[in-house]
Amino acid sequence: MLIAVVVHLAVAAVLPALARPLGRQAFMLGAVPPAAALVVALTWLGSLPRTESVAWAPAVGLEFTTRLDALAMVMVVLVTGIGTIVLVYFARYAKPGEEGIGRDSCVLVLFAGAMLGLVLADDIFSLYVFWEITTVCSFLLVGGSGRTREERRSARQALLVTVLGGLALLLGLILLSTAAGTLRISEIVADPPGGAAATAGMALVLVGAFTKSAQVPFHPWLPAAMVAPTPVSAYLHAAAMVKAGVYLVARFAPAFADRPEWWVPLVVVGLWTMLLGGYRALRQYDLKMLLAFGTVSQLGFLMVLLAVGTRVAELAGATMILVHGLFKSALFLATGAIDKGTGTRDLRRLSGLGRRWPVLAVFATLAAASMAGVPPLLGFVGKETALEAFTHATTKDLIILTGLVVGSVLTTAYTVRYLVGAFGGSGPAPGETDSSPGVGEGGSGAVRTPGAVFTTAVALPAAAGLVLGLAPGLVERLTGPFADRFAGKQDYHLALWHGWTPPLLLSVIILVGGYLLYRGSAVFDRTAGRLPPALRADDGYRAALRGLNRVAAGFTARVQTGSLPVYLGTILVVLAVVPTWGLVTDSVWPGPLRLVHTEMQLPLSVLVVIAALTLPLAQRRLTAVLLTGLVGYGIGGLFLVYGATDLALAQFLVETLTLVVFVLVLRRVSAPFVRTHVTTRRADIGKAVVAVAAGGFVAVFATVFSGLRESRSEIGAAYAAWAEPEAGASNVVNAILIDFRALDTVGEITVLLVAATGAATLGLALARGRHRTIPVPSEAAPEAGEDGDGAGSGHADGTEDGTRGAGPEVSR
């Protein structure tokens, strides 16, 4: 399966270049990798689990590990099977010569490969990488060309919400792996960790799952993403991407399903999402928006099933993952055919399509019946299994069962609404003309019959739901091994008929109740889908963005003051405080230290200290530069005393170049420092304290860590051992600079060469008099922002009093 992931990525890389000569047939080429991966995966069905691993950073123990087990096989079948159908469908859906074919085909195949890698990944870092690739792909596909405001807003919303969840997921996975002592997901599940860190990790993983699978309150991004082309919606937002969060919950369920901190949030949020999504779907008139809110509802249903950790519930959950992908992709693709043929998705304007397109209507009805749980479809088998999982006398099961029944009634109601709106009505029979407005583009009644590609794309997943419903044992071969890992009724199996049981009675109540709810829509329409402002998650999203922008603006205004002393002081304080606290708390101190190692060390050190102490007292610019250079030359002398000739030479060269450049520039600047403002004694004392603290920290830090060194480091010993045999050098330093780290040396030489060239050019320019004058603020005009006093209130021309050239003119 590693090869399958690589093939997806490779094909995605070449599709943009091939899109121009191939046109929309690029989608057909893109369908080859997922189709091949599906065939290969099915051949391994009897030999699970299979594990493959490739080390990409073996020195630190990082590797990409794949594990194809029963749960991963369910997702692989869904991702590759629906992916193949969608890409073939897109080849007919896209217009010939349409802009963006290369981009869409590339990103869709990349997404298929990333989703495949996500469900196969068995280490936390690979899982996170593929998780974020799917997020980026979704952003690109939803945003499309980005020309409309709606596209940009929807893509940005999807990106912000799912990236927030991705960051939470990363932190949660790190906490879980740290607590478990392993990066392998299968090992974490086999021996789940405990403690506060594991509990926090579980909570963060759930946040990631909730955002990706559009659970309340993060769900608004999914309906907003319906601005994407219908094939994109059918794949990303029905069959693949939104299943990532559900898959994550299922993957960790064997480890944590018995813990209340895991299943309680899943059950509460899942039931809330199921009911809210179904409620909102009942008022939608756009067929895609109706299906989108239906998807939100179904995802909440899946979360509840996978939360409780019993065998029957997990069997139902794994089955419904497959069922949902089949019927929802078929319905989205049918909606795309309707939109393409009629020019509208508004169910108030559609009429008689069932009579005109009977074949498409039949297969769409099969898919919708599976969504509602009508026998003998696979949706009925999965929903009856879900009801069976909670037909117990415990309070928890009765509460969950009540929520599932009410949510399923809503599902049936919006399913009927979709079917009647899309294919109902008394439109003209085949062969008749349609003079009614509303069907067709611009109300002209010009309806284009869907071709074989559209009809077949809808027929395949819809027919699969019927065939698998009649032969549920085939599905249990996929989902059974995953469910068998949980405790519970081991003798229950997927079947079309279990006798006259309570779940069968509940199924009848759900179907009848859903139909009656739809029939009462004349009254229900006045309230359906309406929410009080406090429960509108989309308003909450916008309010959160506005609040975040205000906080960021206020924080930036207070932190980015424009004062260089404030910036340097903050850096130095953090540098001094944080490591010092570590030194004090860990009590890491060396043994006895020698004050002087060589005779020349003391005078050079004294020279450096005297120059550094004299520097703040300098009144002229050239004096300050010379004192700074004296500090650098003294340090170079210390390098020379210790035998680091090459390092000393580099230090002397850098100091010389720096000194030359400064002197050349300062020739044209006023000799004394120009005081633009008067600082208070308190400010001067504060700066002095910060400077002394930072300097003292550096001195202590260097002394402590140099004194703790008891022997030569491993890399130092290796360099010494390799110097003569590998480089033919008796001087280890020369061997390092010239052979082992030659690229670093070349870079340093290049920097010196550029600096020397700049200095020479500057000297020639000044010697020839080619310079221009610039105004320097006078002493009466203080510089805004200095010492954090604010940004000032200067005029548009950049000066405080609105005049130009105030103060003496100096040369640059």
Coordinates of C-alpha atoms in Angstrom, one line a residue, residues 142-556:
V142 CA -13.7 24.5 -2.1
G143 CA -12.0 27.7 -3.1
G144 CA -11.8 26.8 -6.7
S145 CA -10.6 29.8 -8.7
G146 CA -11.2 32.0 -5.8
R147 CA -12.9 34.7 -7.9
T148 CA -16.1 35.0 -6.0
R149 CA -16.4 36.2 -2.4
E150 CA -18.5 33.2 -1.5
E151 CA -15.8 30.8 -2.6
R152 CA -13.1 32.6 -0.7
R153 CA -15.2 32.9 2.4
S154 CA -16.2 29.2 2.4
A155 CA -12.7 27.9 1.7
R156 CA -11.2 30.1 4.4
Q157 CA -13.8 28.9 6.9
A158 CA -13.1 25.3 6.1
L159 CA -9.4 25.9 6.5
L160 CA -9.5 27.8 9.7
V161 CA -11.9 25.3 11.5
T162 CA -10.1 22.2 10.3
V163 CA -6.6 23.5 10.9
L164 CA -7.6 24.5 14.5
G165 CA -8.7 20.9 14.9
G166 CA -5.5 19.6 13.3
L167 CA -3.4 21.5 15.8
A168 CA -5.4 20.1 18.7
L169 CA -5.1 16.6 17.2
L170 CA -1.3 16.9 16.9
L171 CA -0.9 18.0 20.5
G172 CA -3.3 15.2 21.6
L173 CA -1.4 12.5 19.7
I174 CA 1.9 13.7 21.2
L175 CA 0.5 13.5 24.7
L176 CA -0.9 10.0 24.1
S177 CA 2.3 8.8 22.5
T178 CA 4.4 10.3 25.3
A179 CA 2.2 8.6 27.9
A180 CA 2.3 5.3 26.1
G181 CA 6.0 5.5 25.3
T182 CA 5.5 4.7 21.6
L183 CA 4.7 6.5 18.3
R184 CA 2.8 3.5 16.8
I185 CA -1.0 3.9 16.9
S186 CA -1.6 0.1 17.1
E187 CA 0.7 -0.1 20.1
I188 CA -1.2 2.7 21.8
V189 CA -4.5 1.0 21.2
A190 CA -3.1 -2.4 22.4
D191 CA -1.8 -0.9 25.7
P192 CA -3.7 2.3 26.3
P193 CA -2.0 4.8 28.6
G194 CA -3.6 6.4 31.7
G195 CA -3.2 9.5 33.8
A196 CA -3.8 13.2 33.3
A197 CA -1.7 13.4 30.1
A198 CA -3.7 10.7 28.5
T199 CA -7.0 12.3 29.4
A200 CA -5.9 15.6 28.0
G201 CA -4.7 13.8 24.9
M202 CA -8.1 12.1 24.4
A203 CA -9.9 15.4 24.7
L204 CA -7.7 17.1 22.1
V205 CA -8.0 14.1 19.7
L206 CA -11.8 14.5 20.1
V207 CA -11.6 18.2 19.2
G208 CA -9.7 17.2 16.0
A209 CA -12.3 14.6 15.2
F210 CA -15.2 17.0 15.8
T211 CA -13.8 19.7 13.5
K212 CA -13.0 17.4 10.7
S213 CA -16.4 15.6 10.8
A214 CA -18.4 18.8 11.2
Q215 CA -19.8 18.2 14.7
V216 CA -21.6 20.9 16.7
P217 CA -20.4 23.6 17.1
F218 CA -17.9 23.3 14.3
H219 CA -20.4 22.1 11.6
P220 CA -21.2 25.3 9.6
W221 CA -18.1 24.8 7.4
L222 CA -19.6 21.8 5.7
P223 CA -22.8 23.4 4.3
A224 CA -20.7 26.5 3.4
A225 CA -18.4 24.2 1.4
M226 CA -21.2 23.3 -1.0
V227 CA -20.0 26.2 -3.2
A228 CA -17.6 23.6 -4.6
P229 CA -18.5 21.6 -7.7
T230 CA -20.8 18.7 -7.1
P231 CA -18.2 16.0 -7.7
V232 CA -16.0 17.6 -5.1
S233 CA -18.9 17.6 -2.6
A234 CA -19.7 14.0 -3.4
Y235 CA -16.2 12.9 -2.6
L236 CA -14.7 15.2 0.0
H237 CA -17.9 16.0 1.9
A238 CA -19.8 12.8 1.6
A239 CA -17.4 9.9 1.2
A240 CA -13.9 10.8 2.3
M241 CA -12.8 13.9 4.1
V242 CA -15.6 14.2 6.6
K243 CA -15.1 10.5 7.4
A244 CA -11.6 11.2 8.7
G245 CA -12.9 12.3 12.1
V246 CA -15.2 9.3 12.3
Y247 CA -12.3 7.1 11.3
L248 CA -10.1 8.6 14.1
V249 CA -12.8 7.9 16.7
A250 CA -13.2 4.3 15.4
R251 CA -9.4 3.8 15.4
F252 CA -9.0 4.7 19.1
A253 CA -12.3 3.2 20.3
P254 CA -10.8 -0.1 21.3
A255 CA -8.5 1.7 23.7
F256 CA -10.8 4.4 25.2
A257 CA -14.4 3.5 24.6
D258 CA -14.8 2.2 28.2
R259 CA -13.8 5.6 29.6
P260 CA -16.5 8.2 30.3
E261 CA -14.2 11.0 29.3
W262 CA -14.2 9.5 25.8
W263 CA -17.7 8.2 25.2
V264 CA -19.7 10.9 27.1
P265 CA -18.6 13.8 24.9
L266 CA -19.0 11.7 21.8
V267 CA -22.6 10.7 22.7
V268 CA -23.7 14.2 23.7
V269 CA -22.1 16.0 20.8
G270 CA -23.1 13.2 18.3
L271 CA -26.8 13.2 19.3
W272 CA -26.9 17.0 19.3
T273 CA -25.4 17.1 15.8
M274 CA -27.7 14.4 14.5
L275 CA -30.8 16.2 15.7
L276 CA -29.7 19.7 14.7
G277 CA -28.5 18.6 11.2
G278 CA -31.8 16.8 10.5
Y279 CA -33.8 19.7 11.8
R280 CA -31.9 22.2 9.6
A281 CA -32.2 19.9 6.5
L282 CA -36.0 20.1 6.6
R283 CA -36.1 23.8 5.6
Q284 CA -33.5 23.6 2.8
Y285 CA -34.7 24.2 -0.8
D286 CA -31.3 23.8 -2.5
L287 CA -30.8 20.0 -3.0
K288 CA -27.1 20.2 -2.2
M289 CA -27.7 22.1 1.0
L290 CA -30.3 19.6 2.0
L291 CA -27.8 16.8 1.5
A292 CA -25.1 18.8 3.3
F293 CA -27.2 19.2 6.5
G294 CA -28.2 15.5 6.1
T295 CA -24.5 14.7 6.0
V296 CA -24.0 16.6 9.3
S297 CA -26.8 14.6 10.8
Q298 CA -25.5 11.3 9.6
L299 CA -22.0 12.1 10.9
G300 CA -23.4 12.7 14.4
F301 CA -25.2 9.3 14.1
L302 CA -21.9 7.6 13.3
M303 CA -20.1 9.3 16.2
V304 CA -22.7 7.9 18.6
L305 CA -22.4 4.4 17.3
L306 CA -18.7 4.3 17.5
A307 CA -18.5 5.9 21.0
V308 CA -20.0 3.3 23.2
G309 CA -17.6 0.4 22.6
T310 CA -20.0 -2.6 22.4
R311 CA -19.7 -5.2 19.6
V312 CA -23.1 -4.6 18.1
A313 CA -22.7 -0.8 18.2
E314 CA -19.3 -0.9 16.6
L315 CA -20.5 -3.4 13.9
A316 CA -23.3 -1.0 13.1
G317 CA -20.9 2.0 13.1
A318 CA -18.5 0.3 10.7
T319 CA -21.3 -0.8 8.5
M320 CA -22.9 2.6 8.4
I321 CA -19.6 4.2 7.5
L322 CA -19.8 2.2 4.3
V323 CA -23.5 2.7 3.8
H324 CA -23.3 6.4 4.2
G325 CA -20.5 6.7 1.7
L326 CA -22.6 4.7 -0.9
F327 CA -25.9 6.4 -0.6
K328 CA -24.7 10.0 0.0
S329 CA -22.2 9.9 -3.0
A330 CA -25.0 8.6 -5.2
L331 CA -27.3 11.4 -4.1
F332 CA -24.7 14.1 -4.6
L333 CA -23.9 12.8 -8.1
A334 CA -27.6 12.6 -8.9
T335 CA -27.9 16.2 -7.8
G336 CA -25.0 17.2 -10.0
A337 CA -26.8 15.6 -13.0
I338 CA -30.0 17.5 -12.1
D339 CA -28.1 20.8 -11.9
K340 CA -26.2 20.1 -15.1
G341 CA -29.3 19.2 -17.0
T342 CA -31.8 21.7 -15.7
G343 CA -29.6 24.6 -14.5
T344 CA -31.1 24.7 -11.1
R345 CA -31.0 22.8 -7.8
D346 CA -34.0 24.5 -6.2
L347 CA -36.6 21.9 -5.5
R348 CA -39.4 24.6 -5.8
R349 CA -38.5 25.0 -9.5
L350 CA -38.1 21.3 -10.4
S351 CA -41.0 19.3 -11.6
G352 CA -41.5 16.0 -13.5
L353 CA -37.9 14.8 -13.7
G354 CA -39.0 11.4 -12.5
R355 CA -41.0 11.0 -15.7
R356 CA -38.3 12.4 -17.9
W357 CA -35.4 10.6 -16.4
P358 CA -36.8 7.3 -15.0
V359 CA -33.5 5.4 -14.9
L360 CA -31.7 8.1 -12.9
A361 CA -34.8 8.5 -10.7
V362 CA -34.9 4.8 -9.9
F363 CA -31.2 4.7 -8.8
A364 CA -31.6 7.9 -6.8
T365 CA -34.6 6.4 -5.1
L366 CA -32.6 3.4 -4.2
A367 CA -29.9 5.5 -2.6
A368 CA -32.5 7.7 -0.8
A369 CA -34.3 4.6 0.5
S370 CA -31.0 3.3 1.9
M371 CA -30.5 6.6 3.6
A372 CA -34.0 6.4 5.2
G373 CA -33.4 2.7 6.2
V374 CA -36.0 1.0 3.9
P375 CA -35.6 -2.7 3.4
P376 CA -34.0 -4.5 1.6
L377 CA -31.3 -1.9 1.3
L378 CA -28.0 -2.0 3.2
G379 CA -29.1 1.2 5.0
F380 CA -31.9 -0.8 6.7
V381 CA -29.5 -3.5 7.8
G382 CA -27.1 -1.0 9.3
K383 CA -29.8 1.0 11.0
E384 CA -31.5 -2.0 12.5
T385 CA -28.2 -3.2 13.9
A386 CA -27.7 0.3 15.4
L387 CA -31.1 0.1 17.1
E388 CA -30.3 -3.4 18.3
A389 CA -27.2 -2.1 20.1
F390 CA -29.3 0.1 22.4
T391 CA -32.4 -2.0 23.1
H392 CA -31.4 -2.7 26.7
A393 CA -33.0 -1.6 29.9
T394 CA -30.2 0.7 31.1
T395 CA -30.9 4.4 31.3
K396 CA -27.9 5.3 29.1
D397 CA -29.1 3.0 26.3
L398 CA -32.7 4.3 26.5
I399 CA -31.5 7.9 26.2
I400 CA -29.3 7.1 23.3
L401 CA -32.0 5.0 21.6
T402 CA -34.6 7.8 22.0
G403 CA -32.2 10.3 20.3
L404 CA -31.4 7.9 17.5
V405 CA -35.1 7.3 16.8
V406 CA -36.0 11.0 16.7
G407 CA -32.9 11.7 14.5
S408 CA -33.9 8.9 12.2
V409 CA -37.5 10.2 11.9
L410 CA -36.0 13.5 10.8
T411 CA -33.8 11.6 8.3
T412 CA -36.8 10.0 6.8
A413 CA -38.6 13.3 6.5
Y414 CA -35.8 15.1 4.6
T415 CA -35.2 12.0 2.5
V416 CA -38.9 12.2 1.3
R417 CA -38.4 16.0 0.8
Y418 CA -35.4 15.4 -1.4
L419 CA -37.1 12.7 -3.6
V420 CA -40.3 14.6 -4.1
G421 CA -38.6 17.8 -4.7
A422 CA -36.1 16.4 -7.2
F423 CA -38.2 13.9 -9.1
G424 CA -41.8 14.5 -8.1
G425 CA -44.4 16.7 -9.7
S426 CA -46.6 16.4 -12.8
G427 CA -44.1 17.6 -15.4
P428 CA -44.5 16.5 -19.1
A429 CA -44.0 12.9 -20.1
P430 CA -41.1 11.9 -22.2
G431 CA -41.4 13.4 -25.7
E432 CA -43.7 16.2 -24.6
T433 CA -42.5 19.8 -24.5
D434 CA -42.3 21.8 -21.3
S435 CA -43.7 25.3 -21.4
S436 CA -43.6 25.8 -17.6
P437 CA -41.0 28.1 -16.3
G438 CA -38.5 26.9 -13.7
V439 CA -37.2 23.7 -15.2
G440 CA -34.2 24.4 -17.3
E441 CA -31.8 27.3 -17.7
G442 CA -33.4 30.6 -17.4
G443 CA -36.8 29.1 -17.1
S444 CA -36.8 28.1 -20.8
G445 CA -37.6 24.4 -20.1
A446 CA -34.6 23.2 -22.0
V447 CA -33.7 20.1 -20.1
R448 CA -30.7 18.0 -21.1
T449 CA -31.0 14.3 -20.5
P450 CA -28.2 12.9 -18.3
G451 CA -25.8 10.7 -20.3
A452 CA -24.6 7.2 -19.6
V453 CA -21.7 8.4 -17.5
F454 CA -23.8 10.4 -15.1
T455 CA -26.4 7.6 -14.8
T456 CA -23.8 4.9 -14.3
A457 CA -22.0 6.9 -11.7
V458 CA -25.2 7.2 -9.7
A459 CA -26.2 3.6 -10.4
L460 CA -23.0 1.9 -9.1
P461 CA -23.1 3.0 -5.4
A462 CA -26.9 2.8 -5.4
A463 CA -27.0 -0.7 -6.7
A464 CA -24.2 -1.7 -4.4
G465 CA -26.4 -0.7 -1.5
L466 CA -29.1 -3.0 -2.8
V467 CA -26.8 -6.0 -3.5
L468 CA -25.0 -5.7 -0.2
G469 CA -28.4 -5.4 1.6
L470 CA -29.5 -8.7 0.1
A471 CA -26.1 -10.3 1.0
P472 CA -25.0 -8.6 4.2
G473 CA -22.6 -11.4 4.9
L474 CA -20.2 -9.8 2.4
V475 CA -20.3 -6.6 4.4
E476 CA -19.6 -8.4 7.7
R477 CA -16.5 -9.9 6.1
L478 CA -15.2 -6.3 6.0
T479 CA -16.7 -4.9 9.3
G480 CA -16.9 -8.0 11.5
P481 CA -13.2 -8.4 12.4
F482 CA -13.2 -4.8 13.6
A483 CA -16.3 -5.3 15.7
D484 CA -15.1 -8.6 17.2
R485 CA -12.5 -6.6 19.1
F486 CA -15.2 -5.4 21.5
A487 CA -17.2 -7.1 24.2
G488 CA -20.9 -7.8 23.7
K489 CA -23.2 -10.1 21.9
Q490 CA -20.9 -12.3 19.8
D491 CA -23.8 -14.2 18.2
Y492 CA -25.4 -11.2 16.5
H493 CA -24.6 -10.9 12.8
L494 CA -25.7 -8.6 10.0
A495 CA -28.9 -9.9 8.4
L496 CA -31.9 -8.7 6.4
W497 CA -34.3 -10.5 8.7
H498 CA -34.0 -11.1 12.4
G499 CA -37.6 -11.9 13.0
W500 CA -40.2 -9.8 14.8
T501 CA -37.9 -7.8 17.0
P502 CA -38.1 -4.4 18.8
P503 CA -35.6 -2.9 16.2
L504 CA -38.0 -3.9 13.4
L505 CA -40.9 -2.2 15.2
L506 CA -38.8 0.9 15.7
S507 CA -37.8 0.9 12.0
V508 CA -41.5 0.9 11.1
I509 CA -42.2 3.7 13.5
I510 CA -39.3 5.7 12.1
L511 CA -40.5 5.3 8.5
V512 CA -44.1 6.1 9.2
G513 CA -43.2 9.0 11.5
G514 CA -40.8 10.5 9.0
Y515 CA -43.4 10.4 6.3
L516 CA -46.1 11.9 8.5
L517 CA -43.6 14.7 9.5
Y518 CA -43.0 15.4 5.8
R519 CA -46.7 15.5 5.1
G520 CA -47.2 18.0 7.9
S521 CA -44.6 20.3 6.4
A522 CA -47.2 23.0 5.6
V523 CA -47.3 23.7 9.3
F524 CA -43.7 22.6 10.1
D525 CA -42.1 24.8 7.4
R526 CA -42.9 27.9 9.4
T527 CA -40.6 26.8 12.2
A528 CA -38.3 24.1 10.6
G529 CA -34.7 25.1 10.5
R530 CA -35.2 28.2 12.7
L531 CA -32.8 28.6 15.6
P532 CA -32.5 31.2 18.3
P533 CA -29.4 33.5 17.8
A534 CA -27.6 31.8 20.8
L535 CA -27.6 28.5 18.9
R536 CA -26.5 29.7 15.5
A537 CA -23.0 28.3 15.2
D538 CA -22.3 30.3 12.0
D539 CA -22.9 33.6 14.0
G540 CA -20.6 32.2 16.7
Y541 CA -17.9 31.5 14.1
R542 CA -18.0 35.1 12.8
A543 CA -18.1 36.5 16.3
A544 CA -15.0 34.4 17.2
L545 CA -13.2 35.8 14.2
R546 CA -14.0 39.3 15.0
G547 CA -12.9 38.8 18.6
L548 CA -9.7 37.2 17.6
N549 CA -8.9 40.1 15.2
R550 CA -9.6 42.6 18.0
V551 CA -7.4 40.7 20.5
A552 CA -4.6 40.4 17.8
A553 CA -4.8 44.1 17.0
G554 CA -4.7 45.1 20.7
F555 CA -1.9 42.8 21.5
T556 CA 0.1 43.9 18.5

